[in-house]
PDB file of C-alpha atoms in Angstrom:
ATOM      1  CA  GLN H  95      17.203 -22.889 -48.707  1.00 63.00           C
ATOM      2  CA  THR H  96      13.392 -22.967 -48.552  1.00 72.00           C
ATOM      3  CA  ALA H  97      13.581 -24.269 -44.973  1.00 71.00           C
ATOM      4  CA  MET H  98      15.931 -21.426 -44.081  1.00 70.00           C
ATOM      5  CA  THR H  99      13.528 -18.832 -45.539  1.00 77.00           C
ATOM      6  CA  GLU H 100      10.616 -20.358 -43.637  1.00 76.00           C
ATOM      7  CA  ALA H 101      12.635 -20.301 -40.419  1.00 71.00           C
ATOM      8  CA  ARG H 102      13.486 -16.615 -40.937  1.00 75.00           C
ATOM      9  CA  LYS H 103       9.810 -15.776 -41.572  1.00 73.00           C
ATOM     10  CA  ALA H 104       8.771 -17.656 -38.437  1.00 68.00           C
ATOM     11  CA  ALA H 105      11.457 -15.868 -36.389  1.00 65.00           C
ATOM     12  CA  SER H 106      10.378 -12.476 -37.780  1.00 68.00           C
ATOM     13  CA  ALA H 107       6.730 -13.195 -36.946  1.00 60.00           C
ATOM     14  CA  LEU H 108       7.710 -14.264 -33.418  1.00 56.00           C
ATOM     15  CA  GLU H 109       9.828 -11.136 -32.885  1.00 60.00           C
ATOM     16  CA  ALA H 110       6.962  -8.935 -34.095  1.00 58.00           C
ATOM     17  CA  ASP H 111       4.627 -10.473 -31.501  1.00 56.00           C
ATOM     18  CA  LEU H 112       7.040 -10.140 -28.586  1.00 58.00           C
ATOM     19  CA  PRO H 113       7.788  -6.746 -27.049  1.00 57.00           C
ATOM     20  CA  ALA H 114      11.408  -5.758 -27.025  1.00 61.00           C
ATOM     21  CA  TRP H 115      12.936  -7.060 -23.825  1.00 63.00           C
ATOM     22  CA  GLY H 116      13.994  -4.191 -21.600  1.00 67.00           C
ATOM     23  CA  SER H 117      12.156  -1.625 -23.707  1.00 74.00           C
ATOM     24  CA  ILE H 118      10.954   1.252 -21.509  1.00 75.00           C
ATOM     25  CA  THR H 119       8.210   1.967 -24.037  1.00 77.00           C
ATOM     26  CA  SER H 120       6.783  -1.538 -23.728  1.00 74.00           C
ATOM     27  CA  VAL H 121       6.885  -1.277 -19.917  1.00 73.00           C
ATOM     28  CA  ILE H 122       5.125   2.098 -19.838  1.00 75.00           C
ATOM     29  CA  ASN H 123       2.496   1.050 -22.363  1.00 77.00           C
ATOM     30  CA  ALA H 124       1.745  -2.298 -20.724  1.00 76.00           C
ATOM     31  CA  PRO H 125      -1.673  -2.633 -19.078  1.00 80.00           C
ATOM     32  CA  LEU H 126      -1.761  -2.132 -15.313  1.00 81.00           C
ATOM     33  CA  GLU H 127      -2.373  -5.123 -13.082  1.00 81.00           C
ATOM     34  CA  ASN H 128      -3.326  -5.331  -9.386  1.00 83.00           C
ATOM     35  CA  VAL H 129      -5.159  -1.991  -9.325  1.00 88.00           C
ATOM     36  CA  ALA H 130      -7.489  -2.085  -6.351  1.00 90.00           C
ATOM     37  CA  PRO H 131     -10.885  -0.451  -6.966  1.00 94.00           C
ATOM     38  CA  ASP H 132     -10.150   2.143  -4.288  1.00 93.00           C
ATOM     39  CA  ALA H 133      -6.987   3.115  -6.195  1.00 90.00           C
ATOM     40  CA  SER H 134      -8.759   3.638  -9.521  1.00 91.00           C
ATOM     41  CA  TRP H 135      -9.146   6.912 -11.419  1.00 91.00           C
ATOM     42  CA  ILE H 136     -12.688   7.307 -10.050  1.00 95.00           C
ATOM     43  CA  SER H 137     -11.263   7.093  -6.533  1.00 95.00           C
ATOM     44  CA  ALA H 138      -8.549   9.641  -7.356  1.00 94.00           C
ATOM     45  CA  ILE H 139     -11.173  12.097  -8.605  1.00 96.00           C
ATOM     46  CA  GLY H 140     -13.255  11.462  -5.482  1.00 96.00           C
ATOM     47  CA  MET H 141     -10.234  12.122  -3.283  1.00 96.00           C
ATOM     48  CA  TRP H 142      -9.789  15.566  -4.807  1.00 96.00           C
ATOM     49  CA  LEU H 143     -13.510  16.314  -4.410  1.00 97.00           C
ATOM     50  CA  PHE H 144     -13.452  15.314  -0.728  1.00 97.00           C
ATOM     51  CA  LEU H 145      -9.941  16.502   0.065  1.00 97.00           C
ATOM     52  CA  LEU H 146     -10.929  19.028   2.743  1.00 97.00           C
ATOM     53  CA  PRO H 147     -12.921  16.644   5.015  1.00 97.00           C
ATOM     54  CA  SER H 148     -10.300  13.930   4.518  1.00 96.00           C
ATOM     55  CA  LEU H 149      -7.491  16.360   5.326  1.00 97.00           C
ATOM     56  CA  ILE H 150      -9.198  17.595   8.500  1.00 97.00           C
ATOM     57  CA  GLN H 151      -9.502  14.011   9.761  1.00 96.00           C
ATOM     58  CA  ALA H 152      -5.936  13.256   8.630  1.00 97.00           C
ATOM     59  CA  ILE H 153      -4.477  16.170  10.576  1.00 97.00           C
ATOM     60  CA  PHE H 154      -5.967  14.810  13.802  1.00 96.00           C
ATOM     61  CA  ALA H 155      -4.837  11.257  13.013  1.00 96.00           C
ATOM     62  CA  GLY H 156      -1.372  12.310  11.872  1.00 96.00           C
ATOM     63  CA  LEU H 157      -0.729  14.232  15.092  1.00 97.00           C
ATOM     64  CA  CYS H 158      -2.535  12.034  17.630  1.00 96.00           C
ATOM     65  CA  GLY H 159      -1.488   8.402  17.804  1.00 95.00           C
ATOM     66  CA  ARG H 160      -4.768   7.148  19.263  1.00 93.00           C
ATOM     67  CA  VAL H 161      -6.713   8.648  16.384  1.00 94.00           C
ATOM     68  CA  LEU H 162      -4.263   7.050  13.936  1.00 95.00           C
ATOM     69  CA  VAL H 163      -4.969   3.656  15.496  1.00 94.00           C
ATOM     70  CA  CYS H 164      -8.718   4.247  14.991  1.00 93.00           C
ATOM     71  CA  VAL H 165      -8.154   5.244  11.359  1.00 94.00           C
ATOM     72  CA  SER H 166      -5.891   2.227  10.807  1.00 94.00           C
ATOM     73  CA  ILE H 167      -7.671  -0.658  12.532  1.00 93.00           C
ATOM     74  CA  GLY H 168     -10.790   0.783  14.171  1.00 90.00           C
ATOM     75  CA  THR H 169     -11.530   0.997  17.845  1.00 83.00           C
ATOM     76  CA  CYS H 170     -13.452  -0.986  20.408  1.00 68.00           C
ATOM     77  CA  CYS H 171     -15.291   2.207  21.453  1.00 74.00           C
ATOM     78  CA  ILE H 172     -17.193   2.504  18.167  1.00 80.00           C
ATOM     79  CA  PRO H 173     -19.064  -0.680  17.222  1.00 83.00           C
ATOM     80  CA  CYS H 174     -18.016  -2.210  13.882  1.00 85.00           C
ATOM     81  CA  SER H 175     -15.454   0.552  13.220  1.00 85.00           C
ATOM     82  CA  GLU H 176     -12.776  -2.015  12.390  1.00 88.00           C
ATOM     83  CA  LYS H 177     -15.004  -3.357   9.598  1.00 89.00           C
ATOM     84  CA  LEU H 178     -16.718  -0.231   8.324  1.00 90.00           C
ATOM     85  CA  CYS H 179     -14.418   2.773   8.666  1.00 91.00           C
ATOM     86  CA  SER H 180     -10.784   1.666   8.899  1.00 93.00           C
ATOM     87  CA  ALA H 181      -7.974   0.745   6.533  1.00 93.00           C
ATOM     88  CA  LEU H 182      -8.076  -2.761   8.025  1.00 93.00           C
ATOM     89  CA  GLY H 183     -11.766  -3.112   7.153  1.00 94.00           C
ATOM     90  CA  SER H 184     -11.033  -2.040   3.603  1.00 94.00           C
ATOM     91  CA  VAL H 185      -8.229  -4.596   3.267  1.00 93.00           C
ATOM     92  CA  LEU H 186     -10.447  -7.361   4.656  1.00 93.00           C
ATOM     93  CA  ARG H 187     -13.013  -6.481   1.974  1.00 94.00           C
ATOM     94  CA  ARG H 188     -10.296  -6.435  -0.742  1.00 92.00           C
ATOM     95  CA  ARG H 189     -10.230  -2.618  -0.953  1.00 94.00           C
ATOM     96  CA  PRO H 190     -13.591  -1.887  -2.611  1.00 96.00           C
ATOM     97  CA  LEU H 191     -14.377   1.499  -4.142  1.00 96.00           C
ATOM     98  CA  TYR H 192     -17.026   2.323  -1.515  1.00 96.00           C
ATOM     99  CA  MET H 193     -14.301   2.218   1.169  1.00 96.00           C
ATOM    100  CA  ALA H 194     -11.864   4.421  -0.745  1.00 96.00           C
ATOM    101  CA  TRP H 195     -12.444   7.272   1.693  1.00 96.00           C
ATOM    102  CA  THR H 196     -10.773   5.204   4.448  1.00 95.00           C
ATOM    103  CA  TRP H 197      -7.607   5.067   2.338  1.00 94.00           C
ATOM    104  CA  TRP H 198      -7.668   8.754   1.461  1.00 96.00           C
ATOM    105  CA  ARG H 199      -7.818   9.534   5.176  1.00 96.00           C
ATOM    106  CA  TYR H 200      -5.233   6.882   6.096  1.00 96.00           C
ATOM    107  CA  MET H 201      -2.679   7.955   3.485  1.00 95.00           C
ATOM    108  CA  LEU H 202      -3.098  11.648   4.269  1.00 97.00           C
ATOM    109  CA  SER H 203      -2.683  10.794   7.977  1.00 97.00           C
ATOM    110  CA  GLY H 204       0.614   9.107   7.170  1.00 95.00           C
ATOM    111  CA  LEU H 205       1.727  12.155   5.210  1.00 96.00           C
ATOM    112  CA  VAL H 206       0.853  14.504   8.096  1.00 98.00           C
ATOM    113  CA  ALA H 207       2.680  12.233  10.565  1.00 97.00           C
ATOM    114  CA  LEU H 208       5.714  12.060   8.274  1.00 96.00           C
ATOM    115  CA  LEU H 209       5.749  15.861   7.970  1.00 97.00           C
ATOM    116  CA  ALA H 210       5.428  16.128  11.760  1.00 97.00           C
ATOM    117  CA  HIS H 211       8.568  13.990  12.048  1.00 97.00           C
ATOM    118  CA  ARG H 212      10.471  16.225   9.607  1.00 96.00           C
ATOM    119  CA  MET H 213      10.228  13.699   6.749  1.00 95.00           C
ATOM    120  CA  ARG H 214      12.286  11.116   8.667  1.00 95.00           C
ATOM    121  CA  ARG H 215      10.884   7.608   8.342  1.00 93.00           C
ATOM    122  CA  LEU H 216      12.474   5.988  11.402  1.00 93.00           C
ATOM    123  CA  PRO H 217      11.011   8.478  13.923  1.00 95.00           C
ATOM    124  CA  PHE H 218       7.681   8.183  12.081  1.00 95.00           C
ATOM    125  CA  PHE H 219       7.690   4.375  12.345  1.00 92.00           C
ATOM    126  CA  GLU H 220       8.722   4.526  16.014  1.00 94.00           C
ATOM    127  CA  TRP H 221       5.885   6.982  16.720  1.00 96.00           C
ATOM    128  CA  GLU H 222       3.432   4.737  14.891  1.00 94.00           C
ATOM    129  CA  TRP H 223       4.723   1.671  16.779  1.00 95.00           C
ATOM    130  CA  ARG H 224       4.245   3.491  20.108  1.00 95.00           C
ATOM    131  CA  ALA H 225       0.739   4.582  19.024  1.00 95.00           C
ATOM    132  CA  PHE H 226      -0.157   0.893  18.717  1.00 94.00           C
ATOM    133  CA  GLY H 227       1.106   0.230  22.240  1.00 94.00           C
ATOM    134  CA  GLY H 228       4.829  -0.316  21.582  1.00 94.00           C
ATOM    135  CA  LYS H 229       4.428  -4.080  21.609  1.00 93.00           C
ATOM    136  CA  GLN H 230       5.590  -6.789  19.253  1.00 92.00           C
ATOM    137  CA  TYR H 231       3.233  -6.026  16.317  1.00 91.00           C
ATOM    138  CA  TRP H 232       1.503  -3.021  14.766  1.00 92.00           C
ATOM    139  CA  TRP H 233      -0.451  -2.159  11.633  1.00 92.00           C
ATOM    140  CA  HIS H 234       1.041  -0.248   8.719  1.00 92.00           C
ATOM    141  CA  GLY H 235      -0.155  -0.104   5.127  1.00 89.00           C
ATOM    142  CA  GLU H 236      -2.129  -3.238   4.353  1.00 90.00           C
ATOM    143  CA  GLY H 237      -0.598  -5.504   6.943  1.00 88.00           C
ATOM    144  CA  ILE H 238       0.985  -6.286  10.247  1.00 88.00           C
ATOM    145  CA  TRP H 239       4.550  -5.229  10.952  1.00 91.00           C
ATOM    146  CA  CYS H 240       6.846  -6.712  13.566  1.00 90.00           C
ATOM    147  CA  TRP H 241       9.647  -5.088  15.461  1.00 85.00           C
ATOM    148  CA  SER H 242      12.172  -7.791  16.345  1.00 89.00           C
ATOM    149  CA  HIS H 243      14.869  -9.151  14.064  1.00 90.00           C
ATOM    150  CA  LYS H 244      13.980 -12.666  15.266  1.00 92.00           C
ATOM    151  CA  ASP H 245      10.380 -12.324  14.026  1.00 91.00           C
ATOM    152  CA  CYS H 246      11.458 -10.781  10.722  1.00 87.00           C
ATOM    153  CA  ASP H 247      13.949 -13.592  10.166  1.00 90.00           C
ATOM    154  CA  LYS H 248      11.304 -16.220  10.987  1.00 90.00           C
ATOM    155  CA  ILE H 249       8.852 -14.640   8.524  1.00 86.00           C
ATOM    156  CA  LEU H 250      11.474 -14.467   5.783  1.00 85.00           C
ATOM    157  CA  ARG H 251      12.420 -18.122   6.256  1.00 89.00           C
ATOM    158  CA  ASP H 252       8.791 -19.326   6.335  1.00 90.00           C
ATOM    159  CA  ASN H 253       6.421 -19.878   3.411  1.00 86.00           C
ATOM    160  CA  GLN H 254       4.999 -16.606   2.129  1.00 79.00           C
ATOM    161  CA  THR H 255       2.306 -15.663  -0.307  1.00 77.00           C
ATOM    162  CA  ARG H 256       4.148 -13.752  -3.017  1.00 75.00           C
ATOM    163  CA  ALA H 257       2.611 -10.709  -4.647  1.00 76.00           C
ATOM    164  CA  SER H 258       3.579  -7.519  -6.382  1.00 76.00           C
ATOM    165  CA  ALA H 259       3.919  -5.524  -3.210  1.00 78.00           C
ATOM    166  CA  PHE H 260       6.271  -3.291  -1.276  1.00 77.00           C
ATOM    167  CA  ALA H 261       6.185  -2.891   2.505  1.00 77.00           C
ATOM    168  CA  CYS H 262       2.709  -4.360   3.040  1.00 83.00           C
ATOM    169  CA  MET H 263       1.197  -2.395   0.162  1.00 84.00           C
ATOM    170  CA  GLN H 264      -0.011  -3.967  -3.086  1.00 83.00           C
ATOM    171  CA  ALA H 265       1.775  -2.452  -6.051  1.00 78.00           C
ATOM    172  CA  CYS H 266       0.262  -1.819  -9.431  1.00 76.00           C
ATOM    173  CA  THR H 267       2.380  -3.463 -12.101  1.00 73.00           C
ATOM    174  CA  PRO H 268       4.167  -2.693 -14.247  1.00 70.00           C
ATOM    175  CA  ASP H 269       5.740  -0.079 -12.050  1.00 59.00           C
ATOM    176  CA  LEU H 270       8.930   1.862 -12.480  1.00 57.00           C
ATOM    177  CA  PHE H 271      11.376   2.320  -9.635  1.00 50.00           C
TER     178      PHE H 271
END
């Protein structure tokens, strides 16, 4: 009987340490992981402070494909733009806080382009694909996208680095869908 009491105490102590599986409260209260510095609260405050200049740039990029390409991956016309003032440059530097402005502009550009395509994602993606030359690959989010089913199938069957991500965008976890 003493062994049984000890086992119950040990089980109670273990249950107290573990969050309830499937508990929405434990999911919501869990600490965030994978938060890039340019997606921090400081960055969010900065975005609101610099919303007007970011929005002006985003309107041009969201309506003109060539400008969107410059915002996304830089351009050969402006030296070092791919490293210093594009979403690609930010990703290559692991999205530091000092490059947050590139993401504000990039995300607002995507929103403007989506609104211009009446909130329909397929026409938006086709427009973006054409803006990058309509070839096999283009940039979206934090990575390269491909158009053909053959390439997608090859990628899915190959070794991949797994991460908490959705559609070439790192996701903060825990996240609720």
